PDB file of C-alpha atoms and ligand atoms in Angstrom:
ATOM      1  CA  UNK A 318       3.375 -19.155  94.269  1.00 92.00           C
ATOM      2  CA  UNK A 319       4.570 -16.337  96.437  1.00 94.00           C
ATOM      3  CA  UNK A 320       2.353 -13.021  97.921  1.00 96.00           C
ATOM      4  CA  UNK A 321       2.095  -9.675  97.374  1.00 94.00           C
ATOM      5  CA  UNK A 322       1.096  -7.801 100.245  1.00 94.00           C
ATOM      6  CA  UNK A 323      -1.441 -10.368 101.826  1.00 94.00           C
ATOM      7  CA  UNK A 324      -4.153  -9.968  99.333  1.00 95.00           C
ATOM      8  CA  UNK A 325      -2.592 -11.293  95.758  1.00 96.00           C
ATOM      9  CA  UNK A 326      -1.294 -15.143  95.737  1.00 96.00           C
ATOM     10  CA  UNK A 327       0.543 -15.200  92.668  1.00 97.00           C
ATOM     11  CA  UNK A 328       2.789 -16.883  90.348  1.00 97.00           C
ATOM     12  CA  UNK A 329       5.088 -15.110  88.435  1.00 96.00           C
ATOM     13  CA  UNK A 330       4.637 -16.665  84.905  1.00 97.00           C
ATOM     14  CA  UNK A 331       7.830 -14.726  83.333  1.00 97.00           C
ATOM     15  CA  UNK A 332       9.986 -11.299  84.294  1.00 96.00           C
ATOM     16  CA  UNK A 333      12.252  -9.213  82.995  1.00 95.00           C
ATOM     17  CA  UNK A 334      15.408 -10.987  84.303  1.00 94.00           C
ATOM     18  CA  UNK A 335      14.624 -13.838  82.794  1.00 92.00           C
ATOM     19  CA  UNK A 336      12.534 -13.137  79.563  1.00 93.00           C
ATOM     20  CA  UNK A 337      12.539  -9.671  79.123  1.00 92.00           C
ATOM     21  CA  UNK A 338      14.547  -9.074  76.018  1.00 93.00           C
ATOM     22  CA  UNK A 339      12.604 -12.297  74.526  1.00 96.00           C
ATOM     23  CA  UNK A 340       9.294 -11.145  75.524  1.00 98.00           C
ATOM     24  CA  UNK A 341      10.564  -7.562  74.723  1.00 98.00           C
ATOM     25  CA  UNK A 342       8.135  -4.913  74.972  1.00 98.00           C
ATOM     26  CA  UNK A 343       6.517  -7.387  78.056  1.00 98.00           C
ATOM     27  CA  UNK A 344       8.743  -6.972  81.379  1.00 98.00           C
ATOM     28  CA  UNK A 345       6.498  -9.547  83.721  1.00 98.00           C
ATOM     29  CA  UNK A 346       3.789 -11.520  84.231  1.00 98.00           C
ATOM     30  CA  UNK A 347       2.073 -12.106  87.390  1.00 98.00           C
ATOM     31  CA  UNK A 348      -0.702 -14.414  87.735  1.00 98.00           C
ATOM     32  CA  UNK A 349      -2.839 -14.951  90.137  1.00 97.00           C
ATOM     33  CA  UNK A 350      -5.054 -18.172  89.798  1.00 97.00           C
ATOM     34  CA  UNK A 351      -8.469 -18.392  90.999  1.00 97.00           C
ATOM     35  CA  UNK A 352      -8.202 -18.383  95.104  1.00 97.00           C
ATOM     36  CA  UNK A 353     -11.163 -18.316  97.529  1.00 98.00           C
ATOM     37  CA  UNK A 354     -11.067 -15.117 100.464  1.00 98.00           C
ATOM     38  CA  UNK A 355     -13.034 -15.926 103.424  1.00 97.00           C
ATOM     39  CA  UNK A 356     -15.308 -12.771 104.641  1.00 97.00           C
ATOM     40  CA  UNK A 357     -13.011 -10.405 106.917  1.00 94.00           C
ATOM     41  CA  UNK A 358     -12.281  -6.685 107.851  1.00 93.00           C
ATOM     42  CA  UNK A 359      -8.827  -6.765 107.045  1.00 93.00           C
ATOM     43  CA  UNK A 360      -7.734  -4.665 104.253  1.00 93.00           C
ATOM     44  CA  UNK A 361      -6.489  -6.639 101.624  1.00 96.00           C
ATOM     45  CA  UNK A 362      -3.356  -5.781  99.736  1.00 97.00           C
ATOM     46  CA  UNK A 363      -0.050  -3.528  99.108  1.00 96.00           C
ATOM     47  CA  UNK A 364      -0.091  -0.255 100.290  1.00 96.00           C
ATOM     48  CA  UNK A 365       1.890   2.283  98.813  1.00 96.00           C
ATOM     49  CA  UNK A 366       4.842   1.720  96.647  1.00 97.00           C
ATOM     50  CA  UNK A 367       6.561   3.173  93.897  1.00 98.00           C
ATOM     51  CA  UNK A 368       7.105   2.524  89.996  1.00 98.00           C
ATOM     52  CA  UNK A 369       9.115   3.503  87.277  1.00 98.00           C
ATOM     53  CA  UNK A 370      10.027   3.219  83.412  1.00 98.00           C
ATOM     54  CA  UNK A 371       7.336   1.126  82.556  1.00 98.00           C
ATOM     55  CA  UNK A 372       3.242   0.372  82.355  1.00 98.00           C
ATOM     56  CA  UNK A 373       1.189  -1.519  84.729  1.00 98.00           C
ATOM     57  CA  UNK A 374      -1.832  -3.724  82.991  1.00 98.00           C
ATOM     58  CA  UNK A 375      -3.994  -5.334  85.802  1.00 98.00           C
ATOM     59  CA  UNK A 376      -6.929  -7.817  83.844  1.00 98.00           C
ATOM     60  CA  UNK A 377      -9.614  -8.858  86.856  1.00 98.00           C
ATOM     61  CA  UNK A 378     -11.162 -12.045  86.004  1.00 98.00           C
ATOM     62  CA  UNK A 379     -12.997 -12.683  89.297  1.00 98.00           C
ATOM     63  CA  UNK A 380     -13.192 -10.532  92.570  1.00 98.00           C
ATOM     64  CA  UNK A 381     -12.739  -6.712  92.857  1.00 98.00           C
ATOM     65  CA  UNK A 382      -9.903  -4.619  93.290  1.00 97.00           C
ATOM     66  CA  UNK A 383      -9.442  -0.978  94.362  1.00 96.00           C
ATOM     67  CA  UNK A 384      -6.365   1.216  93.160  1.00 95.00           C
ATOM     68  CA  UNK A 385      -5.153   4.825  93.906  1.00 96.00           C
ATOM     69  CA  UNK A 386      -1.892   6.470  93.097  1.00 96.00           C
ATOM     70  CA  UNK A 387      -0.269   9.804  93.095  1.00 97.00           C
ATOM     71  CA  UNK A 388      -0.846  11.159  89.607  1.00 94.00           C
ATOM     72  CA  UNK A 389      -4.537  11.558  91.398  1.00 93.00           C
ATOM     73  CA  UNK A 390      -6.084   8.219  89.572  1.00 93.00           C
ATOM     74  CA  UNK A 391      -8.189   6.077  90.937  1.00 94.00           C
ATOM     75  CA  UNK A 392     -10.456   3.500  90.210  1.00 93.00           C
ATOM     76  CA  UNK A 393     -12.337  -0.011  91.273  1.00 96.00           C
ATOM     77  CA  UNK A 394     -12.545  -2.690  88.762  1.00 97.00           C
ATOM     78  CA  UNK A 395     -14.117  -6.102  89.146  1.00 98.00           C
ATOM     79  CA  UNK A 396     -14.483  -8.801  86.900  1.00 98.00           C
ATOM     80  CA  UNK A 397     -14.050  -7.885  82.796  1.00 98.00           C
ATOM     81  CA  UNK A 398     -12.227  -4.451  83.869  1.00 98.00           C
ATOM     82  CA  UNK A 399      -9.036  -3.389  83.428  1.00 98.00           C
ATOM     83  CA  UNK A 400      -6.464  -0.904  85.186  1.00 97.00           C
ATOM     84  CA  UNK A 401      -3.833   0.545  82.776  1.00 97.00           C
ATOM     85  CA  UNK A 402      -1.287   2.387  84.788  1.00 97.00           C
ATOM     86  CA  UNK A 403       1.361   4.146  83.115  1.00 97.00           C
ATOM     87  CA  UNK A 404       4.089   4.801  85.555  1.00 97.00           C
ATOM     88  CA  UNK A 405       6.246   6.578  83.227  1.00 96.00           C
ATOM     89  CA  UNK A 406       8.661   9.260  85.387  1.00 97.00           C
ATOM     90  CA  UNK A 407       7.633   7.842  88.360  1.00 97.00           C
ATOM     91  CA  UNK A 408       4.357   7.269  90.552  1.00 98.00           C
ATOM     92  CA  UNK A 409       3.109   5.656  93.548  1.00 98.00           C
ATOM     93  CA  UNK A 410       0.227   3.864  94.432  1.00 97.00           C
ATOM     94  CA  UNK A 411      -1.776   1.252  96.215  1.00 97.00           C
ATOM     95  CA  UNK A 412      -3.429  -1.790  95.482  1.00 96.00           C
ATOM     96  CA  UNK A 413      -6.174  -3.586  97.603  1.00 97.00           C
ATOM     97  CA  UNK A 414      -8.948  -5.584  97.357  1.00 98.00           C
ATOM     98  CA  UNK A 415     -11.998  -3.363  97.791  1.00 97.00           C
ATOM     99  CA  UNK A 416     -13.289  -3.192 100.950  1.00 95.00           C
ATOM    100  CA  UNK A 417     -17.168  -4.511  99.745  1.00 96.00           C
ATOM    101  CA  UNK A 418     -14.989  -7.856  98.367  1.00 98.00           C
ATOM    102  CA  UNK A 419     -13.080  -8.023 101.180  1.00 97.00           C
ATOM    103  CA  UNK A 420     -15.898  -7.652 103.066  1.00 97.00           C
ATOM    104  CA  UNK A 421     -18.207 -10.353 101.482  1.00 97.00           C
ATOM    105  CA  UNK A 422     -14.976 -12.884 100.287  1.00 97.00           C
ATOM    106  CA  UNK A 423     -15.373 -14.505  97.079  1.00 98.00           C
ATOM    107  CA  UNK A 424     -12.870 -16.074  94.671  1.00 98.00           C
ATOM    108  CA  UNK A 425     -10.203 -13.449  93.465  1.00 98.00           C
ATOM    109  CA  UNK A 426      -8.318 -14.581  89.622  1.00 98.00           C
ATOM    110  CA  UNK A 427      -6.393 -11.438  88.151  1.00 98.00           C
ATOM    111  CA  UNK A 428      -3.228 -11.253  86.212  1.00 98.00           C
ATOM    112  CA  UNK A 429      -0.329  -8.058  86.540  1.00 98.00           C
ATOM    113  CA  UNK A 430       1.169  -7.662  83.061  1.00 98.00           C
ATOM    114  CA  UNK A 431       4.292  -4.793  82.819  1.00 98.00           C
ATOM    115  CA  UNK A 432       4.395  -3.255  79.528  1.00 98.00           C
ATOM    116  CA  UNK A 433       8.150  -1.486  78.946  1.00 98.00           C
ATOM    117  CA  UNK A 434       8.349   2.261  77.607  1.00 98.00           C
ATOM    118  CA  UNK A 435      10.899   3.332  75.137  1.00 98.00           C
ATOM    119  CA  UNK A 436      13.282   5.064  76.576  1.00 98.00           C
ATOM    120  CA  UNK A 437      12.471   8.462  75.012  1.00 97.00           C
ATOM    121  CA  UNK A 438       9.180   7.776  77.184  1.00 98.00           C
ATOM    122  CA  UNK A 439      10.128   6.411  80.187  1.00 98.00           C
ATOM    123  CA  UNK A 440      10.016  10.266  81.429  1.00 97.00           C
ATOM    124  CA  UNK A 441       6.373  10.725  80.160  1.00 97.00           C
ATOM    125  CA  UNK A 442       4.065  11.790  83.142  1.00 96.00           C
ATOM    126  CA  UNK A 443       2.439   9.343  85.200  1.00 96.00           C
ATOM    127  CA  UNK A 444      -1.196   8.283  84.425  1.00 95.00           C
ATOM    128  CA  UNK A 445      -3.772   5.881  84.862  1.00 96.00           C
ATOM    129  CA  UNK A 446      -6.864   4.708  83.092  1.00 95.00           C
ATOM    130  CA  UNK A 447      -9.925   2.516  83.981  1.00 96.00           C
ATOM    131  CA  UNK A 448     -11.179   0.377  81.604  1.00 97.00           C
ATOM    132  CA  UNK A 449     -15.007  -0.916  82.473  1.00 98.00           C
ATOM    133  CA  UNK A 450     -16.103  -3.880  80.427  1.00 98.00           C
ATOM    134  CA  UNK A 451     -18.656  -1.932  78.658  1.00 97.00           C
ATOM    135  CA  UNK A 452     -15.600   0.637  77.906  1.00 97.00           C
ATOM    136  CA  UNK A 453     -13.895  -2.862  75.930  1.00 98.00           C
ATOM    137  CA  UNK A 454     -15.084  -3.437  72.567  1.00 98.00           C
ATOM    138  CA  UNK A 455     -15.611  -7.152  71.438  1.00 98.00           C
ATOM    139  CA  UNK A 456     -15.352  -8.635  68.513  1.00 98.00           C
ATOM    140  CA  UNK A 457     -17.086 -11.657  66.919  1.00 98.00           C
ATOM    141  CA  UNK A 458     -15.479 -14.104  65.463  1.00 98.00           C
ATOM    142  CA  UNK A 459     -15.822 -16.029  62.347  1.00 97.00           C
ATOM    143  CA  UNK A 460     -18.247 -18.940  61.911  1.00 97.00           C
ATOM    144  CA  UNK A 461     -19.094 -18.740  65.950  1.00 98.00           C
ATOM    145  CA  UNK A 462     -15.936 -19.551  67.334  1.00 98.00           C
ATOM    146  CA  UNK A 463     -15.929 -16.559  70.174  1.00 98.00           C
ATOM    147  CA  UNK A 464     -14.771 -13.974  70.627  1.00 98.00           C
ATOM    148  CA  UNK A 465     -11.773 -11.291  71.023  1.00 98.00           C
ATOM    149  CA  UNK A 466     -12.282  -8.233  73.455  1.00 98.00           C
ATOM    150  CA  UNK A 467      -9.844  -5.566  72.688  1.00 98.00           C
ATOM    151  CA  UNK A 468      -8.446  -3.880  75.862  1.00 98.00           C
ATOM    152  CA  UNK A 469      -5.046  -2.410  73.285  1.00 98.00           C
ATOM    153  CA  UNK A 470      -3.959  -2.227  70.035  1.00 98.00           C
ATOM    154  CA  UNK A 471      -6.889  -3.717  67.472  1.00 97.00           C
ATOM    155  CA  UNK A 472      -8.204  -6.498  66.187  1.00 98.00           C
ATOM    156  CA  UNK A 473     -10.446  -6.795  62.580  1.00 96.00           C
ATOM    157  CA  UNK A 474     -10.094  -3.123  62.822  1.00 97.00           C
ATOM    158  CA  UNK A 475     -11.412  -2.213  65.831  1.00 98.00           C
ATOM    159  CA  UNK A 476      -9.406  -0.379  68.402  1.00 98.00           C
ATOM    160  CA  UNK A 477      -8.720  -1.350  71.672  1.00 97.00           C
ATOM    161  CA  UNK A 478      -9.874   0.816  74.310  1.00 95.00           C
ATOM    162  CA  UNK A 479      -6.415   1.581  76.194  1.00 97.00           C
ATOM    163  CA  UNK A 480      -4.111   4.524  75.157  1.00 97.00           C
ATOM    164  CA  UNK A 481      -0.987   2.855  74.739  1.00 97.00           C
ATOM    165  CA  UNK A 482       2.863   4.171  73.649  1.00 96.00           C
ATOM    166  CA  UNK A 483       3.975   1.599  71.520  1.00 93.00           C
ATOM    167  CA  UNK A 484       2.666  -0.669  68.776  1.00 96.00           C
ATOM    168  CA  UNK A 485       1.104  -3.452  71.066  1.00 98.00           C
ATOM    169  CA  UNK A 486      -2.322  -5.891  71.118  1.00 98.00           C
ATOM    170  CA  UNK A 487      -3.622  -6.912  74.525  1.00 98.00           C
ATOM    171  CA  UNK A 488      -6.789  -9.693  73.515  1.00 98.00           C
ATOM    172  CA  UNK A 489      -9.191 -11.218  75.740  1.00 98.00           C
ATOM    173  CA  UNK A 490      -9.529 -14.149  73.747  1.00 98.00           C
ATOM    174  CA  UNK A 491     -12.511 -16.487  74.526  1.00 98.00           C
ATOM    175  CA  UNK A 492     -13.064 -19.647  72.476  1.00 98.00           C
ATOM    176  CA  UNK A 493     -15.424 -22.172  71.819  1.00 98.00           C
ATOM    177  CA  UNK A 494     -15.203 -25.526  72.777  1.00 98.00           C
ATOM    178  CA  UNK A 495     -14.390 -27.732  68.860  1.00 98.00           C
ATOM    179  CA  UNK A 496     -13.786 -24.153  67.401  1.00 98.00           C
ATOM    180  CA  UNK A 497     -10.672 -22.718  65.284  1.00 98.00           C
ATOM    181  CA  UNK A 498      -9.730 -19.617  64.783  1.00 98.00           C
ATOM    182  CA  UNK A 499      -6.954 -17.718  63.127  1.00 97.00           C
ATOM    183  CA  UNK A 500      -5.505 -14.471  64.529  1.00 98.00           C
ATOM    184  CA  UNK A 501      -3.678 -12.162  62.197  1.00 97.00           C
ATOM    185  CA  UNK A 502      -0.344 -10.672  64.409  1.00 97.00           C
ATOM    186  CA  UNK A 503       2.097  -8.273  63.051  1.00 97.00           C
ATOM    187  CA  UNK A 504       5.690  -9.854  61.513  1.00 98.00           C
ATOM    188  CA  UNK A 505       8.165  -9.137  63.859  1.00 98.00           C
ATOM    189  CA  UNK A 506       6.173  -8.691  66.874  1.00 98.00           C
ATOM    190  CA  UNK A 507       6.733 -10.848  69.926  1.00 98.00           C
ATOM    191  CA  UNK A 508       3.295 -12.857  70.659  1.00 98.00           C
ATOM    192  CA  UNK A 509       2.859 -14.733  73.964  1.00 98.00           C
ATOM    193  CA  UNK A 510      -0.277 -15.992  75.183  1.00 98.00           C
ATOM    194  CA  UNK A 511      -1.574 -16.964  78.543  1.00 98.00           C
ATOM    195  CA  UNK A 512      -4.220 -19.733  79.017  1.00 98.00           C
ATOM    196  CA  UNK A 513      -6.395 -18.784  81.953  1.00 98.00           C
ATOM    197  CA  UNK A 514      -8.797 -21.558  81.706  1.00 98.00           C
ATOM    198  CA  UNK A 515      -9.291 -24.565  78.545  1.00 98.00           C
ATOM    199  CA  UNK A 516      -7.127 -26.748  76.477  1.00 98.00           C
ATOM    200  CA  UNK A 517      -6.130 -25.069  73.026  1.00 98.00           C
ATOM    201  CA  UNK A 518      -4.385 -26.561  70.332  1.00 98.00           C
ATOM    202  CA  UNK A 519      -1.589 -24.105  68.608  1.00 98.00           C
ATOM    203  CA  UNK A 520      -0.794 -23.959  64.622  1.00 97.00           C
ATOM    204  CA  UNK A 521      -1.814 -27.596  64.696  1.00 97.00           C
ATOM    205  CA  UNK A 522       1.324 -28.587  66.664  1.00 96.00           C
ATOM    206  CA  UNK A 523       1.055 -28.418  70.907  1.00 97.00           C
ATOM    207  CA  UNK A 524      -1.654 -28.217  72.828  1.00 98.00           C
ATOM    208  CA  UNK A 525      -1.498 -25.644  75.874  1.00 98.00           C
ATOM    209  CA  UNK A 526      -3.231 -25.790  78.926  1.00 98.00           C
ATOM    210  CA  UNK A 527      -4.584 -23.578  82.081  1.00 97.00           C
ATOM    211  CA  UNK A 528      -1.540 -22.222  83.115  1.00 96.00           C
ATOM    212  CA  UNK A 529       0.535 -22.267  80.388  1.00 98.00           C
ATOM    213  CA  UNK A 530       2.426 -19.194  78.288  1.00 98.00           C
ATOM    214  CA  UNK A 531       2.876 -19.972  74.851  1.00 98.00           C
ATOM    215  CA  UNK A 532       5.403 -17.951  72.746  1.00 98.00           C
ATOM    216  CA  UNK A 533       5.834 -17.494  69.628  1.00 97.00           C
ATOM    217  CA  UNK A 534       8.869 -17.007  67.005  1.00 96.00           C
ATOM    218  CA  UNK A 535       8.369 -13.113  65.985  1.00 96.00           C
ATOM    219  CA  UNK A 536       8.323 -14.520  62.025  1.00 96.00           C
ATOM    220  CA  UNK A 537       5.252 -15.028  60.957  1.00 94.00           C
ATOM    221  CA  UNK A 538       1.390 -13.368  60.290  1.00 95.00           C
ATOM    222  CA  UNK A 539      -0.501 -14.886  62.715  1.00 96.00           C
ATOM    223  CA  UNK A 540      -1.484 -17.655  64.908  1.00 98.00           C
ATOM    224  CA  UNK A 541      -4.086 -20.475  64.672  1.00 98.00           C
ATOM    225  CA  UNK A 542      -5.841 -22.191  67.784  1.00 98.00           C
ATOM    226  CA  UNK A 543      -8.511 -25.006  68.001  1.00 98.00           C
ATOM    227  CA  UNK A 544     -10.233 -25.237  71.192  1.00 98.00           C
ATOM    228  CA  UNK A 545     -10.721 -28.396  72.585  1.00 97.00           C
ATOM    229  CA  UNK A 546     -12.869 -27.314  75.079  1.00 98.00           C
ATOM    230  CA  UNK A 547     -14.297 -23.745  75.744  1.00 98.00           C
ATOM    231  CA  UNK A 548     -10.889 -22.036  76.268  1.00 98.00           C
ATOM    232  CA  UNK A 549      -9.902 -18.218  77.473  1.00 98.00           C
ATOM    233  CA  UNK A 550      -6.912 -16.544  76.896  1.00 98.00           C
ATOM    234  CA  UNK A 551      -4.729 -13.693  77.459  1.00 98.00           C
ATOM    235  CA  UNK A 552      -2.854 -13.231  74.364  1.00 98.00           C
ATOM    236  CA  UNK A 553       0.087  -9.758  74.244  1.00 98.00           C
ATOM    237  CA  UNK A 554       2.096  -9.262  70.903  1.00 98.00           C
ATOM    238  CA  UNK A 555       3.790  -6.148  70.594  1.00 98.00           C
ATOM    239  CA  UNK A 556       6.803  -4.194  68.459  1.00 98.00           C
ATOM    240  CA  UNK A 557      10.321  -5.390  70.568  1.00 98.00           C
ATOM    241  CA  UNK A 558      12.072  -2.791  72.417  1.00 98.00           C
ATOM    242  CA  UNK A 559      15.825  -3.156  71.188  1.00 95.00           C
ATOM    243  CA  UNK A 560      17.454  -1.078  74.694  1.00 97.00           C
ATOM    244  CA  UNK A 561      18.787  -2.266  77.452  1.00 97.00           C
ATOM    245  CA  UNK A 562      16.620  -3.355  79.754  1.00 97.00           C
ATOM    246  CA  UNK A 563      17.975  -2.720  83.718  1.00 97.00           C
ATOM    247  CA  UNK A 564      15.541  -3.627  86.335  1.00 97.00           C
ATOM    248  CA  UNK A 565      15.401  -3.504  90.134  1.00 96.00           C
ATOM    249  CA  UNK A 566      12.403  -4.361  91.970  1.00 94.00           C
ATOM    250  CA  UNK A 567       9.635  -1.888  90.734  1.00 97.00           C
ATOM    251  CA  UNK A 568      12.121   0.494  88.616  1.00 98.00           C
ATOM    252  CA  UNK A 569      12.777  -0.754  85.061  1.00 98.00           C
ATOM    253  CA  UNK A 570      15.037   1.713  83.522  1.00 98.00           C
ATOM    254  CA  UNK A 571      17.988   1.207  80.821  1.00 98.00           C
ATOM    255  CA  UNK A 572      21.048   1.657  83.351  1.00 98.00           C
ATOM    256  CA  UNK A 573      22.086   1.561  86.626  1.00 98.00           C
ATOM    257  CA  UNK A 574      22.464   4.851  87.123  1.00 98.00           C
ATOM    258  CA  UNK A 575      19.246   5.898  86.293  1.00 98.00           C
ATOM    259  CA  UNK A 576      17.689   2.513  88.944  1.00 98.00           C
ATOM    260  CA  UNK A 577      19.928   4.549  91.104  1.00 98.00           C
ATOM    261  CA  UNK A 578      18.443   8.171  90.320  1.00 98.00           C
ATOM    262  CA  UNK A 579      15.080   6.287  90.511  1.00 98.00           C
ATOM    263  CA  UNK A 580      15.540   4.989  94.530  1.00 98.00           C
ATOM    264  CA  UNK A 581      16.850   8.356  95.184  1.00 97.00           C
ATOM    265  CA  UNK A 582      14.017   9.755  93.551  1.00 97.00           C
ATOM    266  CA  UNK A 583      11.342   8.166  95.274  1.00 97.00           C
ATOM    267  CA  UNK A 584      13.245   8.382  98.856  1.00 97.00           C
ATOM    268  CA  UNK A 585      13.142  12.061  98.582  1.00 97.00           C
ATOM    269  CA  UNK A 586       9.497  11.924  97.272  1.00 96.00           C
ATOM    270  CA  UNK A 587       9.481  13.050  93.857  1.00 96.00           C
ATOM    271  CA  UNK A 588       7.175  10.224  92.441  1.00 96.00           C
ATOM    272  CA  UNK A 589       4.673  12.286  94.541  1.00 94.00           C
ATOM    273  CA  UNK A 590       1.886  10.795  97.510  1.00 93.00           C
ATOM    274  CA  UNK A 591      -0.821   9.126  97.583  1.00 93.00           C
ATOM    275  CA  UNK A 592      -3.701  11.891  99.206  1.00 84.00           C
ATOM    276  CA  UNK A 593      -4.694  10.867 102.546  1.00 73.00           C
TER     277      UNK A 593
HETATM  278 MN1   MN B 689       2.450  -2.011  92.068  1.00 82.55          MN
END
């Protein structure tokens, strides 16, 4: 577990140095477990930094956060919400806890997902978008075995509520406890999932357990899970991105010279500020 800033305690569950082209179009996974704030006044946080190449998914599970950035977005989202960031050509922003949570304490559980860009858009302009929970459609599924909300991509035909560049899912996935259910994924996509809380087993073979990613061979129509107990997950399958991937720190680009362009970029302030 390591911190970023002093307000997110976080593990770092897989990145693009070590899984990137595996995981490929997934860069990094942050996760930060449930963790109990006591009541303060200090802000909360990272204060402004820059990003580049690449999408920034932020799923709250418990607490609230706040966000603004230099494209002008902003937004607070608290448990069910979602930030989608895209940081495209290059953007800055800030992330805190808001200043009612940080005010009140309470337990904090959110998870930082980067989400590569082809390299044809890693120039597209920076963005952002709020999802609410009411803005997140959910699905039902079968025989009363949960259910799927749809923050990307679709599920049973419905579309997920985030714009997105590539072919990609993004599933809140909430299970039953002594319930199966079968997921229909794309051949050839990469499919990891994240278990946040629960004990699932997988295509009849492993069981995985709070904590755990589970990844998939990219062969293949679909997964099966059987809760053992009431189980949620955050499950990401999306078309592989077959470039280079060259990272440093928060620039993921596809070469050194353009991590190099990026730095220089950002030093002479052309990912913009964040307005006072
Ligand atoms: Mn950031």
């Amino acid at each position: 577990m390591h911190w970023v800033g002093n307000g997110f305690p976080v593990r770092s569950v897989f990145d693009y140095n070590g899984l990137g082209r595996e995981l490929s179009p997934f860069l990094l996974l942050d996760y930060a477990a449930p963790y109990q704030f006591p009541p303060g006044n200090e802000k909360r946080g990272v204060g402004g930094h820059p990003h580049k190449g690449f999408e920034t998914v932020t799923v709250a599970y418990q607490g609230e956060l706040e966000h603004r950035d230099s494209s002008g977005g902003s937004g607070k989202i608290g448990a069910g919400d979602v930030q989608w960031m895209t940081a495209g050509n290059g953007i800055v922003h800030e992330e805190f806890h808001s200043a009612d949570f940080a005010r009140h304490g309470g337990t904090l559980q959110m998870v930082q997902l980067w989400v590569n860009l082809r390299a044809q858009d890693k120039s597209a302009e920076a963005g952002y978008q709020t999802l609410l929970k009411v803005q997140i459609p959910t699905v039902e599924l079968p025989q009363d075995a949960g259910a799927v909300r749809v923050i990307a991509g679709d599920f049973a035909g419905q579309k997920g509520a985030a714009k997105t560049f590539t072919p990609i899912n993004v599933w809140d996935v909430n299970l039953r406890a002594g319930k199966a259910a079968e997921l229909p994924l794309p051949d050839g996509h990469t499919t990891t999932f994240l278990v946040l809380s629960g004990d699932v087993l997988v295509n009849g073979e492993k069981v995985a357990r709070a904590g755990d990613l589970a990844i998939f061979a990219r062969a293949g129509n679909g997964i099966r899970l059987e809760a053992k107990t009431e189980a949620k997950l955050l499950l990401m399958d999306g078309e592989p991105i077959d470039e280079p991937i060259v990272g440093h720190g928060p620039f993921v680009m596809n070469s050194r010279a353009e991590i190099q362009q990026a730095f220089e970029d950002y030093q002479l302030g052309k990912m913009g500020e964040i307005d006072a």
